[in-house]
DNA sequence: CGGTGACTTGACAGGATTCAACAGAAGTGG
DNA sequence: CCACTTCTGTTGAATCCTGTCAAGTCACCG
């Protein structure tokens, strides 16, 4: 069973004994979602949270007019939907599968029990939530204090870092999701990518982007 | 000593035994800040977090150009600066005193020890961080998906709710702080307040605002 | 009483969204 | 295997919200 393997890989469960890991695995159930499928919606009562086994998930908000703002892209081995486990009540945002994916479902009450018994698990969870807060603070900062080109440049640098420093990076998400993550619309992303290309900072071939002028991109990222 | 009184009132320490509360109080030290004084800055190594005894504190980000975005207004009995206790390292934002205030300082290591010993305290902290995440998600939503008038209307409704439902509310913070909280500038806040007044939705006398048309404000809050 | 900070108002510029049309790419089904 | 639909991405033009700049009022404090 691969569920225990993915649990073992997740930072959330780092440092726990084999017995604990087995006990954790025992309270989970598997659940698959098809690409585009909604996993949960804002306001719904939450009776469980999820861990991604494979595939990716977006967590997002929607305006009355239908515009989206992506809050997180969840990669394999990362949990999502864990907030209402502790703040009570209901999901504060929506989640949908970006690709076909497999998840592990952790029922709220069983997990809380485990948590109470195992201080390390609680500490891991505190670390997880704190890192999320740090990321949120950065997101707020970017949305409020920077313009779209700077956000896009930041994202390119993030991709570069993620790919181990290579100047050739692949957009890991479709551009409409990217724009929703940057708090803008696809048209704007398209235009800015274009501008950066004509300025000689990058070259774009479909979803593959090559950073030609690292310094130039960094200047963009801080706002010229 | 009022420190134990404020600890007792804080949700973070709810449900703990008197001994625990005494032990918690014993690891804290007092620290006062003058109005406007910086408490900590982004990037600084964090060796402690704070609990407000009286006065209020703003937690905020600053752009290279000096523009501010307020993330939280911290009221008495609320903690702040607790994130780096768990995510390691350094403060992800800045904090400054909005008024003369008194705080309790919790050293990181002693607090972590307490936390490990007392599961309820860990659960309380998980609840606290989760609520912060919910608030952040809402902030991101407002900044990205709503225009300034809608954000301002939301804030007015928040004030009304906070004051127990009275239609007469007092702005609890100066307008330049309010604008930084709404992700805009004082001029814009001024103009929108004016527009709402001429539309008969509110009346403004200095810092006191009377909501004349609740439905109208609610319509504003969701975007017309 | 000079001075600083809070707040307001007007004029202006500009970044970004909206609307619309279109080109490829991808996925579906007969 | 090809036509058809759908989704993704691009480009252009017009609009508008919001920030910036500048000036000026009012209140409070040393």
Coordinates of C-alpha atoms (C1' of nucleotides) in Angstrom, one line a residue:
Chain A
X1 CA 0.0 0.0 0.0
X2 CA 1.4 3.3 -1.0
X3 CA -0.5 5.4 1.5
X4 CA 2.0 4.6 4.2
X5 CA 4.9 5.5 1.9
X6 CA 3.4 8.9 1.2
X7 CA 2.7 9.5 4.9
X8 CA 6.3 8.7 5.6
X9 CA 7.4 11.3 3.0
X10 CA 5.2 14.0 4.4
X11 CA 6.9 16.6 6.7
X12 CA 3.7 16.6 8.7
X13 CA 4.5 13.1 10.0
X14 CA 8.3 13.5 10.3
X15 CA 9.9 12.0 13.3
X16 CA 7.1 9.7 14.3
X17 CA 7.6 6.1 15.2
X18 CA 6.7 3.3 12.9
X19 CA 3.8 2.3 15.2
X20 CA 2.5 5.9 15.1
X21 CA 2.8 5.9 11.3
X22 CA 0.9 2.7 11.1
X23 CA -1.8 4.0 13.4
X24 CA -2.1 7.1 11.3
X25 CA -2.4 5.1 8.1
X26 CA -5.1 3.0 9.7
X27 CA -7.5 5.9 10.2
X28 CA -7.3 7.1 6.6
X29 CA -9.3 6.2 3.5
X30 CA -8.4 6.6 -0.1
X31 CA -10.2 9.0 -2.4
X32 CA -9.6 9.8 -6.0
X33 CA -10.6 13.0 -7.9
X34 CA -10.7 13.6 -11.6
X35 CA -9.1 16.7 -13.2
X36 CA -11.3 19.7 -12.6
X37 CA -13.4 18.0 -9.9
X38 CA -14.3 20.0 -6.9
X39 CA -13.1 18.5 -3.7
X40 CA -14.8 20.8 -1.2
X41 CA -16.4 24.2 -1.3
X42 CA -16.2 27.2 1.0
X43 CA -18.7 27.1 3.8
X44 CA -19.2 23.3 3.8
X45 CA -18.9 21.6 7.1
X46 CA -15.5 19.9 7.3
X47 CA -15.4 16.4 8.7
X48 CA -11.9 15.5 7.4
X49 CA -8.8 16.9 5.8
X50 CA -6.7 15.6 2.9
X51 CA -3.2 14.6 2.0
X52 CA -2.2 14.5 -1.7
X53 CA -0.8 11.2 -2.8
X54 CA -0.3 12.1 -6.4
X55 CA -1.6 14.9 -8.7
X56 CA -2.0 18.5 -7.6
X57 CA -4.8 20.5 -6.0
X58 CA -5.7 24.2 -6.0
X59 CA -7.2 25.9 -3.0
X60 CA -8.9 29.1 -4.0
X61 CA -11.5 31.8 -3.4
X62 CA -14.2 32.9 -5.8
X63 CA -15.8 36.3 -6.1
X64 CA -19.5 36.7 -6.8
X65 CA -18.6 37.6 -10.4
X66 CA -16.8 34.4 -10.8
X67 CA -13.2 35.6 -10.6
X68 CA -10.8 33.3 -8.9
X69 CA -7.9 33.9 -6.5
X70 CA -5.7 30.8 -5.9
X71 CA -4.4 30.6 -2.4
X72 CA -2.3 27.5 -2.6
X73 CA -1.1 24.9 -5.1
X74 CA -0.9 21.7 -3.2
X75 CA 1.8 19.2 -4.3
X76 CA 2.1 15.5 -3.5
X77 CA 2.8 14.7 0.2
X78 CA 1.2 18.0 1.3
X79 CA -2.0 18.2 3.3
X80 CA -4.8 20.6 2.6
X81 CA -8.2 21.5 4.2
X82 CA -6.6 21.1 7.7
X83 CA -7.6 24.5 9.0
X84 CA -11.2 23.7 9.9
X85 CA -10.0 20.8 11.9
X86 CA -8.8 23.3 14.5
X87 CA -10.8 26.5 14.0
X88 CA -14.0 24.4 14.1
X89 CA -16.7 24.5 11.6
X90 CA -16.3 24.9 7.9
X91 CA -13.9 25.2 5.0
X92 CA -12.7 28.8 4.5
X93 CA -12.0 28.3 0.8
X94 CA -12.6 25.9 -2.1
X95 CA -10.5 23.1 -3.4
X96 CA -10.4 21.4 -6.8
X97 CA -8.2 18.9 -8.5
X98 CA -5.8 20.4 -11.1
X99 CA -5.1 17.0 -12.4
X100 CA -6.4 13.5 -11.8
X101 CA -5.3 12.8 -8.3
X102 CA -5.3 10.5 -5.4
X103 CA -5.7 11.6 -1.8
X104 CA -5.8 10.2 1.7
X105 CA -8.7 11.3 3.8
X106 CA -8.1 11.9 7.5
X107 CA -11.3 12.0 9.6
X108 CA -11.3 15.0 11.9
X109 CA -12.1 13.3 15.2
X110 CA -9.7 10.4 14.8
X111 CA -7.0 12.7 13.9
X112 CA -7.6 15.0 16.8
X113 CA -7.3 12.0 19.1
X114 CA -4.0 11.1 17.6
X115 CA -2.8 14.6 17.9
X116 CA -3.6 14.8 21.5
X117 CA -1.7 11.7 22.2
X118 CA 1.4 12.5 20.1
X119 CA 3.0 15.9 20.9
X120 CA 5.4 15.6 18.0
X121 CA 2.5 15.4 15.6
X122 CA 1.1 18.6 17.2
X123 CA 4.4 20.3 16.8
X124 CA 4.6 19.3 13.2
X125 CA 1.2 20.6 12.6
X126 CA 2.1 23.9 14.3
X127 CA 5.0 24.2 12.0
X128 CA 2.9 23.5 9.0
X129 CA 0.3 26.1 9.9
X130 CA 3.0 28.6 10.7
X131 CA 4.7 28.1 7.3
X132 CA 1.3 28.6 5.7
X133 CA 0.9 31.9 7.5
X134 CA 4.3 33.0 6.3
X135 CA 3.3 32.2 2.8
X136 CA 0.0 34.0 3.2
X137 CA 1.8 37.1 4.5
X138 CA 3.9 37.1 1.4
X139 CA 0.9 36.7 -0.8
X140 CA -0.8 39.6 0.8
X141 CA 2.4 41.6 0.5
X142 CA 2.7 40.9 -3.2
X143 CA -1.0 41.5 -4.0
X144 CA -1.1 44.8 -2.1
X145 CA 2.4 46.2 -2.4
X146 CA 3.6 45.0 -5.8
X147 CA 2.4 45.3 -9.4
X148 CA 1.7 42.4 -11.6
X149 CA 5.1 42.4 -13.4
X150 CA 6.9 42.1 -10.0
X151 CA 4.7 39.2 -8.9
X152 CA 5.3 37.4 -12.2
X153 CA 9.0 38.0 -11.9
X154 CA 8.9 36.6 -8.3
X155 CA 7.1 33.5 -9.6
X156 CA 9.7 33.0 -12.3
X157 CA 12.5 33.2 -9.6
X158 CA 10.5 30.8 -7.5
X159 CA 10.3 28.3 -10.4
X160 CA 14.0 28.7 -11.0
X161 CA 14.8 28.0 -7.4
X162 CA 12.4 25.0 -7.4
X163 CA 14.1 23.5 -10.4
X164 CA 17.4 23.7 -8.7
X165 CA 18.7 26.9 -10.2
X166 CA 18.4 26.1 -13.8
X167 CA 17.7 29.1 -16.1
X168 CA 15.3 27.0 -18.1
X169 CA 12.0 26.6 -16.2
X170 CA 8.7 25.0 -17.1
X171 CA 5.5 26.6 -16.1
X172 CA 4.1 23.9 -13.9
X173 CA 0.5 25.2 -14.2
X174 CA -1.7 26.4 -17.0
X175 CA -1.5 30.2 -17.5
X176 CA -5.1 30.7 -16.4
X177 CA -4.3 29.1 -13.1
X178 CA -1.1 31.1 -12.9
X179 CA -2.9 34.3 -13.4
X180 CA -5.4 33.4 -10.7
X181 CA -2.5 32.7 -8.4
X182 CA -0.9 36.1 -9.2
X183 CA -4.2 37.8 -8.6
X184 CA -4.7 38.9 -12.2
X185 CA -6.1 37.7 -15.5
X186 CA -4.6 35.6 -18.3
X187 CA -4.4 38.5 -20.7
X188 CA -2.2 40.5 -18.4
X189 CA 0.2 37.6 -17.9
X190 CA 0.4 37.1 -21.6
X191 CA 1.3 40.8 -22.2
X192 CA 3.9 41.0 -19.5
X193 CA 5.6 37.8 -20.6
X194 CA 5.7 39.4 -24.0
X195 CA 7.2 42.6 -22.7
X196 CA 9.8 40.7 -20.8
X197 CA 10.7 38.8 -23.9
X198 CA 11.0 41.9 -26.1
X199 CA 13.2 43.4 -23.4
X200 CA 15.5 40.4 -23.7
X201 CA 15.0 39.3 -20.1
X202 CA 13.4 35.9 -21.0
X203 CA 12.5 33.8 -24.0
X204 CA 9.3 32.0 -24.2
X205 CA 8.5 28.8 -26.1
X206 CA 5.0 27.6 -25.1
X207 CA 5.2 26.6 -21.5
X208 CA 9.0 26.6 -21.4
X209 CA 10.7 29.8 -20.3
X210 CA 14.4 30.6 -20.3
X211 CA 15.7 33.3 -18.0
X212 CA 18.2 35.2 -20.0
X213 CA 18.9 38.1 -17.7
X214 CA 18.6 37.0 -14.1
X215 CA 19.5 40.4 -12.7
X216 CA 16.8 42.0 -14.8
X217 CA 14.2 39.7 -13.5
X218 CA 15.3 40.3 -10.0
X219 CA 15.0 44.0 -10.6
X220 CA 11.4 43.4 -11.8
X221 CA 10.6 41.4 -8.7
X222 CA 11.4 44.2 -6.4
X223 CA 9.6 46.8 -8.5
X224 CA 12.4 48.1 -10.8
Chain B
X1 CA 0.1 41.5 39.2
X2 CA -2.1 42.0 36.2
X3 CA -0.1 39.7 33.9
X4 CA -1.8 36.6 35.2
X5 CA -5.2 38.3 34.8
X6 CA -4.5 39.0 31.2
X7 CA -3.2 35.5 30.7
X8 CA -6.4 34.2 32.2
X9 CA -8.5 36.2 29.8
X10 CA -6.6 35.2 26.7
X11 CA -8.2 32.4 24.6
X12 CA -4.8 31.0 24.0
X13 CA -4.6 29.9 27.6
X14 CA -8.3 28.8 28.0
X15 CA -9.0 25.6 29.9
X16 CA -5.6 25.4 31.6
X17 CA -5.2 24.6 35.3
X18 CA -4.2 27.3 37.8
X19 CA -0.8 25.7 38.2
X20 CA -0.3 25.8 34.5
X21 CA -1.3 29.4 34.4
X22 CA 1.1 30.2 37.2
X23 CA 3.9 28.4 35.4
X24 CA 3.1 30.3 32.2
X25 CA 3.1 33.6 34.0
X26 CA 6.4 32.7 35.6
X27 CA 8.3 32.5 32.2
X28 CA 7.1 35.9 31.0
X29 CA 8.6 39.3 31.5
X30 CA 6.9 42.7 31.0
X31 CA 7.8 45.1 28.3
X32 CA 6.2 48.5 27.5
X33 CA 6.2 50.3 24.2
X34 CA 5.5 53.9 23.3
X35 CA 3.1 54.9 20.7
X36 CA 4.7 54.5 17.3
X37 CA 7.6 52.4 18.6
X38 CA 8.7 49.5 16.5
X39 CA 8.5 46.2 18.4
X40 CA 10.2 44.0 15.9
X41 CA 11.1 44.1 12.2
X42 CA 10.8 41.7 9.4
X43 CA 13.8 39.4 9.1
X44 CA 14.9 39.8 12.7
X45 CA 15.7 36.6 14.6
X46 CA 12.8 35.9 16.9
X47 CA 13.6 34.7 20.4
X48 CA 10.2 35.4 21.9
X49 CA 6.6 36.3 21.1
X50 CA 4.3 38.8 22.7
X51 CA 0.9 39.1 24.4
X52 CA -0.8 42.5 24.5
X53 CA -1.8 43.6 28.0
X54 CA -3.2 46.9 27.1
X55 CA -2.9 49.2 24.0
X56 CA -2.9 48.0 20.4
X57 CA -0.3 46.8 18.0
X58 CA -0.2 46.7 14.2
X59 CA 1.5 43.9 12.3
X60 CA 2.4 45.0 8.8
X61 CA 4.6 44.7 5.7
X62 CA 6.4 47.5 4.0
X63 CA 7.2 47.9 0.3
X64 CA 10.6 49.2 -0.8
X65 CA 8.9 52.5 -1.6
X66 CA 7.6 52.7 1.9
X67 CA 4.0 51.8 1.4
X68 CA 2.4 49.8 4.2
X69 CA 0.0 46.9 4.3
X70 CA -1.4 46.2 7.7
X71 CA -1.9 42.4 8.3
X72 CA -3.4 42.5 11.8
X73 CA -4.5 44.9 14.4
X74 CA -3.8 43.1 17.7
X75 CA -6.1 43.9 20.6
X76 CA -5.5 43.3 24.3
X77 CA -5.3 39.6 25.4
X78 CA -4.2 38.6 21.9
X79 CA -0.7 37.3 21.1
X80 CA 1.4 38.3 18.2
X81 CA 4.8 37.4 16.7
X82 CA 4.1 33.7 17.5
X83 CA 4.6 32.4 14.0
X84 CA 8.5 32.2 14.1
X85 CA 8.2 30.2 17.3
X86 CA 7.2 27.2 15.1
X87 CA 8.4 28.0 11.6
X88 CA 11.8 28.5 13.1
X89 CA 13.9 31.6 12.3
X90 CA 12.7 35.1 11.9
X91 CA 9.7 37.4 12.0
X92 CA 7.9 37.4 8.7
X93 CA 6.5 41.0 9.2
X94 CA 6.9 44.1 11.3
X95 CA 5.1 45.1 14.4
X96 CA 4.7 48.6 15.9
X97 CA 2.7 50.0 18.8
X98 CA -0.4 51.9 17.7
X99 CA -0.7 53.4 21.2
X100 CA 1.3 53.3 24.3
X101 CA 1.1 49.7 25.4
X102 CA 2.2 47.0 27.7
X103 CA 3.1 43.5 26.7
X104 CA 4.1 40.2 28.1
X105 CA 7.1 38.6 26.5
X106 CA 7.2 34.8 26.2
X107 CA 10.7 33.4 25.5
X108 CA 10.6 30.9 22.7
X109 CA 12.3 28.0 24.3
X110 CA 10.5 28.0 27.6
X111 CA 7.2 28.3 25.8
X112 CA 8.0 25.4 23.5
X113 CA 8.8 23.3 26.6
X114 CA 5.5 24.2 28.2
X115 CA 3.7 23.4 24.9
X116 CA 5.2 20.0 24.7
X117 CA 4.1 19.2 28.2
X118 CA 0.5 20.6 27.9
X119 CA -1.5 19.2 25.0
X120 CA -4.4 21.6 25.7
X121 CA -2.0 24.5 25.2
X122 CA -0.9 23.1 21.9
X123 CA -4.5 22.7 20.8
X124 CA -5.3 26.2 21.7
X125 CA -2.3 27.4 19.7
X126 CA -3.5 25.3 16.7
X127 CA -6.8 27.0 17.0
X128 CA -5.2 30.4 17.1
X129 CA -3.1 29.8 14.1
X130 CA -6.0 28.4 12.2
X131 CA -8.2 31.4 12.9
X132 CA -5.4 33.6 11.7
X133 CA -5.2 31.6 8.5
X134 CA -9.0 32.1 8.0
X135 CA -8.6 35.8 8.5
X136 CA -5.7 35.9 6.1
X137 CA -7.6 34.0 3.5
X138 CA -10.3 36.6 3.8
X139 CA -7.8 39.4 3.5
X140 CA -6.4 37.9 0.3
X141 CA -9.9 37.5 -1.0
X142 CA -10.8 41.2 -0.3
X143 CA -7.5 42.5 -1.7
X144 CA -7.7 40.5 -4.9
X145 CA -11.4 40.1 -5.6
X146 CA -13.0 43.2 -4.3
X147 CA -12.6 46.9 -5.0
X148 CA -11.8 49.4 -2.3
X149 CA -15.4 50.5 -1.7
X150 CA -16.4 46.9 -1.0
X151 CA -13.5 46.5 1.4
X152 CA -14.4 49.6 3.3
X153 CA -18.0 48.6 3.5
X154 CA -17.0 45.2 4.9
X155 CA -14.9 47.0 7.5
X156 CA -17.9 49.2 8.5
X157 CA -20.0 46.1 8.9
X158 CA -17.2 44.5 11.0
X159 CA -17.2 47.5 13.2
X160 CA -20.9 47.4 13.6
X161 CA -20.8 43.8 14.5
X162 CA -18.0 44.5 17.0
X163 CA -20.0 47.2 18.7
X164 CA -22.9 44.9 19.3
X165 CA -24.9 45.8 16.3
X166 CA -25.3 49.5 16.9
X167 CA -25.6 51.7 13.8
X168 CA -23.3 54.2 15.3
X169 CA -19.7 53.1 15.1
X170 CA -16.5 54.7 15.9
X171 CA -13.4 54.2 13.8
X172 CA -11.1 52.6 16.2
X173 CA -8.0 53.4 14.3
X174 CA -6.7 56.5 12.5
X175 CA -7.6 56.7 8.8
X176 CA -4.1 56.3 7.6
X177 CA -3.9 53.0 9.5
X178 CA -7.3 52.0 8.2
X179 CA -6.2 52.7 4.6
X180 CA -3.1 50.6 5.1
X181 CA -5.4 47.8 6.5
X182 CA -7.6 48.0 3.4
X183 CA -4.7 48.0 1.1
X184 CA -5.2 51.6 -0.2
X185 CA -4.3 55.1 0.6
X186 CA -5.9 57.7 2.9
X187 CA -7.1 59.8 0.0
X188 CA -9.1 57.0 -1.4
X189 CA -10.7 56.2 1.9
X190 CA -11.7 59.8 2.3
X191 CA -13.3 59.9 -1.2
X192 CA -15.3 56.8 -0.7
X193 CA -16.5 57.8 2.7
X194 CA -17.6 61.0 1.0
X195 CA -19.4 59.2 -1.8
X196 CA -21.2 56.9 0.6
X197 CA -22.3 59.9 2.6
X198 CA -23.7 61.8 -0.5
X199 CA -25.5 58.6 -1.5
X200 CA -27.2 58.7 1.9
X201 CA -25.8 55.4 3.1
X202 CA -23.8 56.8 6.0
X203 CA -23.2 60.0 7.8
X204 CA -19.7 61.0 9.0
X205 CA -18.8 63.3 11.8
X206 CA -15.0 63.0 12.3
X207 CA -14.3 59.5 13.5
X208 CA -17.9 58.7 14.3
X209 CA -19.9 57.1 11.5
X210 CA -23.6 56.3 11.4
X211 CA -24.9 53.7 9.1
X212 CA -28.1 55.0 7.7
X213 CA -28.8 52.3 5.1
X214 CA -27.6 48.9 6.2
X215 CA -28.7 47.1 3.1
X216 CA -26.9 49.6 0.9
X217 CA -23.7 49.0 2.8
X218 CA -24.1 45.3 2.5
X219 CA -24.7 45.7 -1.2
X220 CA -21.4 47.6 -1.4
X221 CA -19.6 44.9 0.6
X222 CA -20.4 42.2 -2.0
X223 CA -19.7 44.5 -4.9
X224 CA -22.9 46.3 -5.8
Chain C
dC1 C1' 2.5 80.5 18.3
dG2 C1' 5.1 77.8 15.2
dG3 C1' 4.9 73.1 13.8
dT4 C1' 3.7 68.5 13.1
dG5 C1' 0.4 65.1 11.9
dA6 C1' -4.4 63.9 10.4
dC7 C1' -7.5 64.6 6.9
dT8 C1' -9.6 66.4 2.7
dT9 C1' -10.1 67.9 -2.1
dG10 C1' -8.8 68.5 -6.9
dA11 C1' -6.5 67.4 -11.2
dC12 C1' -3.9 64.0 -13.6
dA13 C1' -1.7 59.8 -15.2
dG14 C1' -1.4 55.1 -15.6
dG15 C1' -1.7 50.2 -14.8
dA16 C1' -4.9 46.8 -15.2
dT17 C1' -9.4 44.9 -16.3
dT18 C1' -13.0 44.3 -19.6
dC19 C1' -14.8 43.2 -24.0
dA20 C1' -14.2 41.1 -28.3
dA21 C1' -12.2 38.4 -31.8
dC22 C1' -9.2 34.8 -33.0
dA23 C1' -5.6 31.1 -33.4
dG24 C1' -3.9 26.7 -31.8
dA25 C1' -4.1 22.7 -29.0
dA26 C1' -6.5 19.1 -26.9
dG27 C1' -10.0 16.0 -26.1
dT28 C1' -14.4 13.7 -27.7
dG29 C1' -17.1 10.8 -30.4
dG30 C1' -18.9 8.9 -34.5
Chain D
dC1 C1' -9.0 8.9 -38.4
dC2 C1' -11.2 13.1 -39.0
dA3 C1' -14.7 16.7 -37.9
dC4 C1' -16.4 19.2 -33.9
dT5 C1' -16.3 21.2 -29.6
dT6 C1' -13.8 22.9 -25.8
dC7 C1' -10.1 24.9 -23.6
dT8 C1' -6.0 27.7 -23.6
dG9 C1' -3.6 31.4 -25.0
dT10 C1' -2.9 35.8 -27.7
dT11 C1' -3.7 40.5 -29.3
dG12 C1' -6.1 45.0 -29.8
dA13 C1' -8.9 48.9 -28.2
dA14 C1' -11.5 51.3 -24.8
dT15 C1' -12.5 52.1 -20.0
dC16 C1' -11.9 52.9 -15.3
dC17 C1' -10.5 52.4 -10.7
dT18 C1' -6.9 53.9 -8.0
dG19 C1' -2.6 55.9 -6.9
dT20 C1' 0.3 60.1 -7.2
dC21 C1' 1.1 64.9 -6.8
dA22 C1' 0.0 69.2 -4.8
dA23 C1' -2.3 72.3 -2.0
dG24 C1' -4.6 73.5 1.8
dT25 C1' -7.6 73.1 6.2
dC26 C1' -8.0 71.8 10.9
dA27 C1' -6.7 70.2 15.4
dC28 C1' -3.5 69.3 18.8
dC29 C1' 1.0 69.8 21.3
dG30 C1' 5.4 71.5 22.9

